[in-house]
Short mmCIF file of C-alpha atoms and ligand atoms in Angstrom, two decimals:
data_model
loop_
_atom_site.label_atom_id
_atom_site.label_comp_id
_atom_site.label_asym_id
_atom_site.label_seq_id
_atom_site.Cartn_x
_atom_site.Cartn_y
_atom_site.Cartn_z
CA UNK A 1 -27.42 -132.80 176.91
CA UNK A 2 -24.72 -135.29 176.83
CA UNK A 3 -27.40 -138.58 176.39
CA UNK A 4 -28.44 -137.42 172.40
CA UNK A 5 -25.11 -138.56 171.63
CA UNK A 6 -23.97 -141.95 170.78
CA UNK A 7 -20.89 -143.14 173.11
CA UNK A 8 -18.44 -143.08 170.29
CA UNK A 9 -15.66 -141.19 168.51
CA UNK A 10 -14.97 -137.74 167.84
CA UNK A 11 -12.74 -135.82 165.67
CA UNK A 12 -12.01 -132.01 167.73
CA UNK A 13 -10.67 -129.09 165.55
CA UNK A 14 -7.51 -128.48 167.80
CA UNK A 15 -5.39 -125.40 167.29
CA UNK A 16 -3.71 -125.25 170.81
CA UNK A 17 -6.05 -122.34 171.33
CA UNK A 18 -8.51 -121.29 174.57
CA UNK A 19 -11.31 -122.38 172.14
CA UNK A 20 -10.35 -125.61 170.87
CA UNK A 21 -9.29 -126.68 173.81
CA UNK A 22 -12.38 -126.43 176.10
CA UNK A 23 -14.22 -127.98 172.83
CA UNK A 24 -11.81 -130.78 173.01
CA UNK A 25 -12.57 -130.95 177.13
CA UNK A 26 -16.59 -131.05 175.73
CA UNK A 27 -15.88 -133.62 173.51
CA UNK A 28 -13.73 -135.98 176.22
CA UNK A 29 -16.96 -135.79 178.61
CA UNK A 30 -19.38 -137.03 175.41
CA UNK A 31 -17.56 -139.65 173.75
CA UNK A 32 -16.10 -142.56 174.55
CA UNK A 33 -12.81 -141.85 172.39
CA UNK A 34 -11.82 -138.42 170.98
CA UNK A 35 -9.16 -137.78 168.06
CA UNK A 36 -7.60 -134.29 167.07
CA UNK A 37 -7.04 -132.50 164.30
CA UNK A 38 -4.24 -129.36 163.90
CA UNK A 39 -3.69 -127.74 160.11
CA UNK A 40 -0.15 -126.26 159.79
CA UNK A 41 -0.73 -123.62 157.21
CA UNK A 42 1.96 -121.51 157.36
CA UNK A 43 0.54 -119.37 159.80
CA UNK A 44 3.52 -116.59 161.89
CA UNK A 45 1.89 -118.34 164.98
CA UNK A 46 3.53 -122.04 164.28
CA UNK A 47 3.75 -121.46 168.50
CA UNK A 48 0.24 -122.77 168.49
CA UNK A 49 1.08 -125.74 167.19
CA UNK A 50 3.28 -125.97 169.78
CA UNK A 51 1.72 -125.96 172.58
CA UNK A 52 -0.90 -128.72 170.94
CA UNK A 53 1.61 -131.20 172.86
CA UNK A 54 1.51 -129.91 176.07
CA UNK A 55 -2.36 -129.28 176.44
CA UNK A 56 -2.41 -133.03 175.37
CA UNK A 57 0.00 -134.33 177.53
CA UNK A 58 -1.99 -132.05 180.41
CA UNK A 59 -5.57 -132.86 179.88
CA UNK A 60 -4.75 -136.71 180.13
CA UNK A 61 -2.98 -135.79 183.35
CA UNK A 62 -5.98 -134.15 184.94
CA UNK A 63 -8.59 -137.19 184.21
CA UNK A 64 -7.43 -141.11 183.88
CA UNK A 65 -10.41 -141.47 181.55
CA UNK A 66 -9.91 -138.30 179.60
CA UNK A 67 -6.42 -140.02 178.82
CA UNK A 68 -8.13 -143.35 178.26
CA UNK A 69 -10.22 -141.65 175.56
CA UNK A 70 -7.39 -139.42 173.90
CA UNK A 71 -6.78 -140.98 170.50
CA UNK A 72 -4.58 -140.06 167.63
CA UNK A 73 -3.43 -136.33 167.09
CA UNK A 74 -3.44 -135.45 163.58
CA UNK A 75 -1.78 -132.54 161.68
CA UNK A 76 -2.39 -131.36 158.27
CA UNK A 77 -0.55 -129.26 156.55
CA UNK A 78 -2.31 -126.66 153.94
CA UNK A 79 0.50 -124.25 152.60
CA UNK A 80 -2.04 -123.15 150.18
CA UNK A 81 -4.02 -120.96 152.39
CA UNK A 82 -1.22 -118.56 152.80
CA UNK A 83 -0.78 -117.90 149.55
CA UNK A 84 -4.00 -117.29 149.05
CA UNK A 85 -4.14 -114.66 152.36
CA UNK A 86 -2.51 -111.15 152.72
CA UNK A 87 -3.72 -111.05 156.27
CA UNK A 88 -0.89 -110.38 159.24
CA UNK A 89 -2.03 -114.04 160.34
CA UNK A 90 0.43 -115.23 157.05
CA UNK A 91 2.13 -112.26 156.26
CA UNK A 92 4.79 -109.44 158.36
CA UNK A 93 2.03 -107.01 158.09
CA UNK A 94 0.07 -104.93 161.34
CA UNK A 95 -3.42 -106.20 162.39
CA UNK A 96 -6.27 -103.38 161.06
CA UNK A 97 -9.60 -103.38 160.62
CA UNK A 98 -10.62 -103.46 157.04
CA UNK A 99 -13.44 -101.23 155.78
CA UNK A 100 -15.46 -104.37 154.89
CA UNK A 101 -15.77 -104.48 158.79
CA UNK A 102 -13.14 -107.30 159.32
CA UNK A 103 -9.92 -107.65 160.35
CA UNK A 104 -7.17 -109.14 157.89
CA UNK A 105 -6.46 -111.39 159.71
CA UNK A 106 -9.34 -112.79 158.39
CA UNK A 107 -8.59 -115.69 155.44
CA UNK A 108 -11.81 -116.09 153.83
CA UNK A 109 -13.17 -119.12 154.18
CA UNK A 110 -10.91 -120.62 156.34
CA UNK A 111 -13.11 -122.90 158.12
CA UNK A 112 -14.96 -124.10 155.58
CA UNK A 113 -11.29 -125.38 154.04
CA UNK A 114 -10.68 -127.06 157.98
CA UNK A 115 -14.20 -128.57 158.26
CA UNK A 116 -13.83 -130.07 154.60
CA UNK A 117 -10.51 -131.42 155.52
CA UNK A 118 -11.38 -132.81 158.62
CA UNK A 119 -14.82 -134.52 157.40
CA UNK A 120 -12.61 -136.02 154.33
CA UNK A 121 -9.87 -137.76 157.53
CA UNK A 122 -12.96 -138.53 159.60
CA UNK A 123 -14.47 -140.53 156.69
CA UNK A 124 -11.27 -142.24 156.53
CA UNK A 125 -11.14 -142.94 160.08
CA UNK A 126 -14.77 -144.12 160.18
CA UNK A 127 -15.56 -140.77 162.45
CA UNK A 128 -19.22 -139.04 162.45
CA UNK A 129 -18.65 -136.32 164.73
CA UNK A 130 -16.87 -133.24 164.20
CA UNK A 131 -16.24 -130.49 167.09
CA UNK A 132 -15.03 -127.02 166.40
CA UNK A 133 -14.90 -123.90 168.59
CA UNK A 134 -16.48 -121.90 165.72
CA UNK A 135 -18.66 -119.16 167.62
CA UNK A 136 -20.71 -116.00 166.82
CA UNK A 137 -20.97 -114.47 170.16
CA UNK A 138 -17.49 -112.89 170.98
CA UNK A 139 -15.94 -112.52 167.59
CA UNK A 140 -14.50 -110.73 164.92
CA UNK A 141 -17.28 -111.10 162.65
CA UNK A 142 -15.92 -114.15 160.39
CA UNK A 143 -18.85 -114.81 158.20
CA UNK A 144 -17.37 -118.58 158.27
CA UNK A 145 -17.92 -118.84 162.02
CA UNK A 146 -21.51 -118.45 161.96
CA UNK A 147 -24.12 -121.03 162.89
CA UNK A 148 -25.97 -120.55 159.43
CA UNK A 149 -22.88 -121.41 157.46
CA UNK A 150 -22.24 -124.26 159.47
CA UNK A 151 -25.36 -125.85 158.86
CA UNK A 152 -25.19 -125.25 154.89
CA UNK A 153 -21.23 -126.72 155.09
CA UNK A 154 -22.86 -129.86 157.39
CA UNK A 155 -25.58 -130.10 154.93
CA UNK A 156 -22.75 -130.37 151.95
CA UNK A 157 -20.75 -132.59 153.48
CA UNK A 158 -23.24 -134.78 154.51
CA UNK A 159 -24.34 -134.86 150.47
CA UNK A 160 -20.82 -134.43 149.47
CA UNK A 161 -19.22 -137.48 151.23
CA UNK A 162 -22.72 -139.62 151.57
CA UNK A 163 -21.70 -139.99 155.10
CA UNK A 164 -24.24 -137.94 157.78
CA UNK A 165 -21.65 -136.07 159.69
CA UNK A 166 -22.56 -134.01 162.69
CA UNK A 167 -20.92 -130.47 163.23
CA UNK A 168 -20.82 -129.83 166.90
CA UNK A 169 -19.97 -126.44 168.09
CA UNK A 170 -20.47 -126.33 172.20
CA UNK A 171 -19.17 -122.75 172.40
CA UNK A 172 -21.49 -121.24 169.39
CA UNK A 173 -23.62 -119.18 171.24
CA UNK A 174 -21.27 -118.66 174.41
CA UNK A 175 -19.37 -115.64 175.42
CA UNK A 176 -15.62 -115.37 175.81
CA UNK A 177 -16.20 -115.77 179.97
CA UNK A 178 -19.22 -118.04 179.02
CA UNK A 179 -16.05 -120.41 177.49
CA UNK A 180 -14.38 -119.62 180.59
CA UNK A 181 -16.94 -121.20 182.72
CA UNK A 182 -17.76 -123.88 180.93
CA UNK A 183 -13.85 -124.99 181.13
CA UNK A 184 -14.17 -124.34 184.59
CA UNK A 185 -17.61 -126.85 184.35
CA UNK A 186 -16.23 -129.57 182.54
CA UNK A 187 -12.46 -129.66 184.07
CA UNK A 188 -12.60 -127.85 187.39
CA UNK A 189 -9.59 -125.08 188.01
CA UNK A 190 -7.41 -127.84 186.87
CA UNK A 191 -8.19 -127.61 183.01
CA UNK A 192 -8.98 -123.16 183.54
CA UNK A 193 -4.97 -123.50 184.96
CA UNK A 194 -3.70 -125.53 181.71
CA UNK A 195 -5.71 -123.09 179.41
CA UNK A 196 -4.51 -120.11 181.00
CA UNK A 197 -0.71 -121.33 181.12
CA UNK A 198 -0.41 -123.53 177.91
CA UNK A 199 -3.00 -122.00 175.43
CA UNK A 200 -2.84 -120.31 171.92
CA UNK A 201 -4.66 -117.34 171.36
CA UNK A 202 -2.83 -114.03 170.28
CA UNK A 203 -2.55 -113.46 166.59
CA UNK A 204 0.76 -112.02 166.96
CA UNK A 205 2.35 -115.44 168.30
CA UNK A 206 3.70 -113.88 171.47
CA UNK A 207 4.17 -115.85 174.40
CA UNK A 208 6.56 -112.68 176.35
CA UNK A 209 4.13 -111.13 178.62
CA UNK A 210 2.16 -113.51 181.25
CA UNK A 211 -1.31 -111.61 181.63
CA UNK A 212 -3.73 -113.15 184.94
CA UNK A 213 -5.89 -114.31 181.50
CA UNK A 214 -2.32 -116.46 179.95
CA UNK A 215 0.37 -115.39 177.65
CA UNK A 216 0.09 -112.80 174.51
CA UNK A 217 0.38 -109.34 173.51
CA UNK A 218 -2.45 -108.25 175.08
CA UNK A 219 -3.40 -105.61 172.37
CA UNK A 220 -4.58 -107.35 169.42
CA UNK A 221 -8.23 -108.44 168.68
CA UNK A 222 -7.85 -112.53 170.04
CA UNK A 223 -6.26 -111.66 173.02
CA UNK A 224 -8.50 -108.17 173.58
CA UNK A 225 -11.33 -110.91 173.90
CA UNK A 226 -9.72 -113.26 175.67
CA UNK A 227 -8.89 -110.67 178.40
CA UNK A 228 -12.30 -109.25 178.27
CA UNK A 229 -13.83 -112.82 178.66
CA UNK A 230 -11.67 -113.71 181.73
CA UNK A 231 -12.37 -110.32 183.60
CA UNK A 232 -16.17 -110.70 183.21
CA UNK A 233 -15.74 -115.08 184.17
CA UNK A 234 -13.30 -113.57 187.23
CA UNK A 235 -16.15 -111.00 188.20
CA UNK A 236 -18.59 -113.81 187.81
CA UNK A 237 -20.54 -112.12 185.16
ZN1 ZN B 1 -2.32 -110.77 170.97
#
């Protein structure tokens, strides 16, 4: 797969999360330099951001030429999304399901805001590519996460911006141990350890309880997949 690219740069949607990072592993064995991209938008789980600097720091420790290829780490801030969301992603609030069939945690259209963002910096860095962990396998059911919208937000952009950006999104049609194993594919147990011990995921922004699967609370929708994703990779479903 990897020869329909070009060797050249990337910009990776990075959250600190299990997601992101294996995208950002993708992206490190398909270009020959890879920048990344965090948005600071208020969100209770600010811990995500943290721990942006330590997957860094440890994917260029497990590959010289993934930390040859590691370029500039960018953060943007967009305050405005939580004042648009009531969701307990922004808010002191309990995660429930909505009767719409989603949970609000859900900030509508929150990708489409990233991906805009991020194609407007990689036009200013002279960047085609754009990777995201966006996925419609194992999720809650974000309408924004869906290959269809993707294509119509690729397509606008690509008018938009008269630049032809690509929107790459390796995980799309993989499941949460499917994402597993390809971590374990592109970055041996190496790169699973770093996600398991240094990864984002729980929408509560725990980091208390150390599960076989990483840190979080274990109960809430993110990390019910991500445990559900690591039993079936462990089983070798
Ligand atoms: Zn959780």
């Amino acid at each position: 797969m990897s020869d329909q690219f070009q060797p050249q740069t990337a910009l990776v949607l990075f959250s600190g999360g299990q997601d992101s990072t294996t995208c950002l592993a993708w992206a490190l064995t398909r270009f020959a330099r890879v920048e990344t991209l965090g948005f600071d938008y208020g969100q209770r789980h600010a811990i995500e951001l943290a721990c942006r600097d330590r997957l860094l720091d440890g994917v260029a420790a497990l590959r010289a030429d993934w930390a040859q290829k590691l370029g500039d780490n960018h953060t943007l801030a967009i305050p405005t999304l939580s004042e648009i969301s009531e969701t307990a992603l922004t808010r002191d609030v309990a995660i429930e399901m909505g009767a719409d069939g989603l949970p609000n945690t859900f900030v509508p259209g929150r990708n489409l805001v990233f991906l805009t963002f991020a194609a407007a910096l990689a036009y200013r860095r002279g960047i085609a590519d754009i990777v995201g962990g966006m996925c419609e396998t194992d999720y809650s059911g974000y309408p924004d996460c869906r290959d269809e919208s993707l294509r119509a937000l690729r397509e606008a952009l690509t008018l938009g911006m008269a630049r032809p950006f690509e929107l790459h999104t390796p995980l799309m049609w993989l499941s949460k141990a499917a994402t597993w194993q390809l971590a374990h594919d592109l970055g041996g147990s190496g790169l699973v350890d770093l996600i398991r011990e240094h990864s984002h995921t729980c929408y509560l922004g725990e980091r208390g309880a150390r599960h076989d699967w990483g840190f979080g609370c274990g109960e809430c929708p993110a990390c019910s997949l991500r445990a559900k994703g690591w039993r079936e990779h462990v089983a070798g479903k």
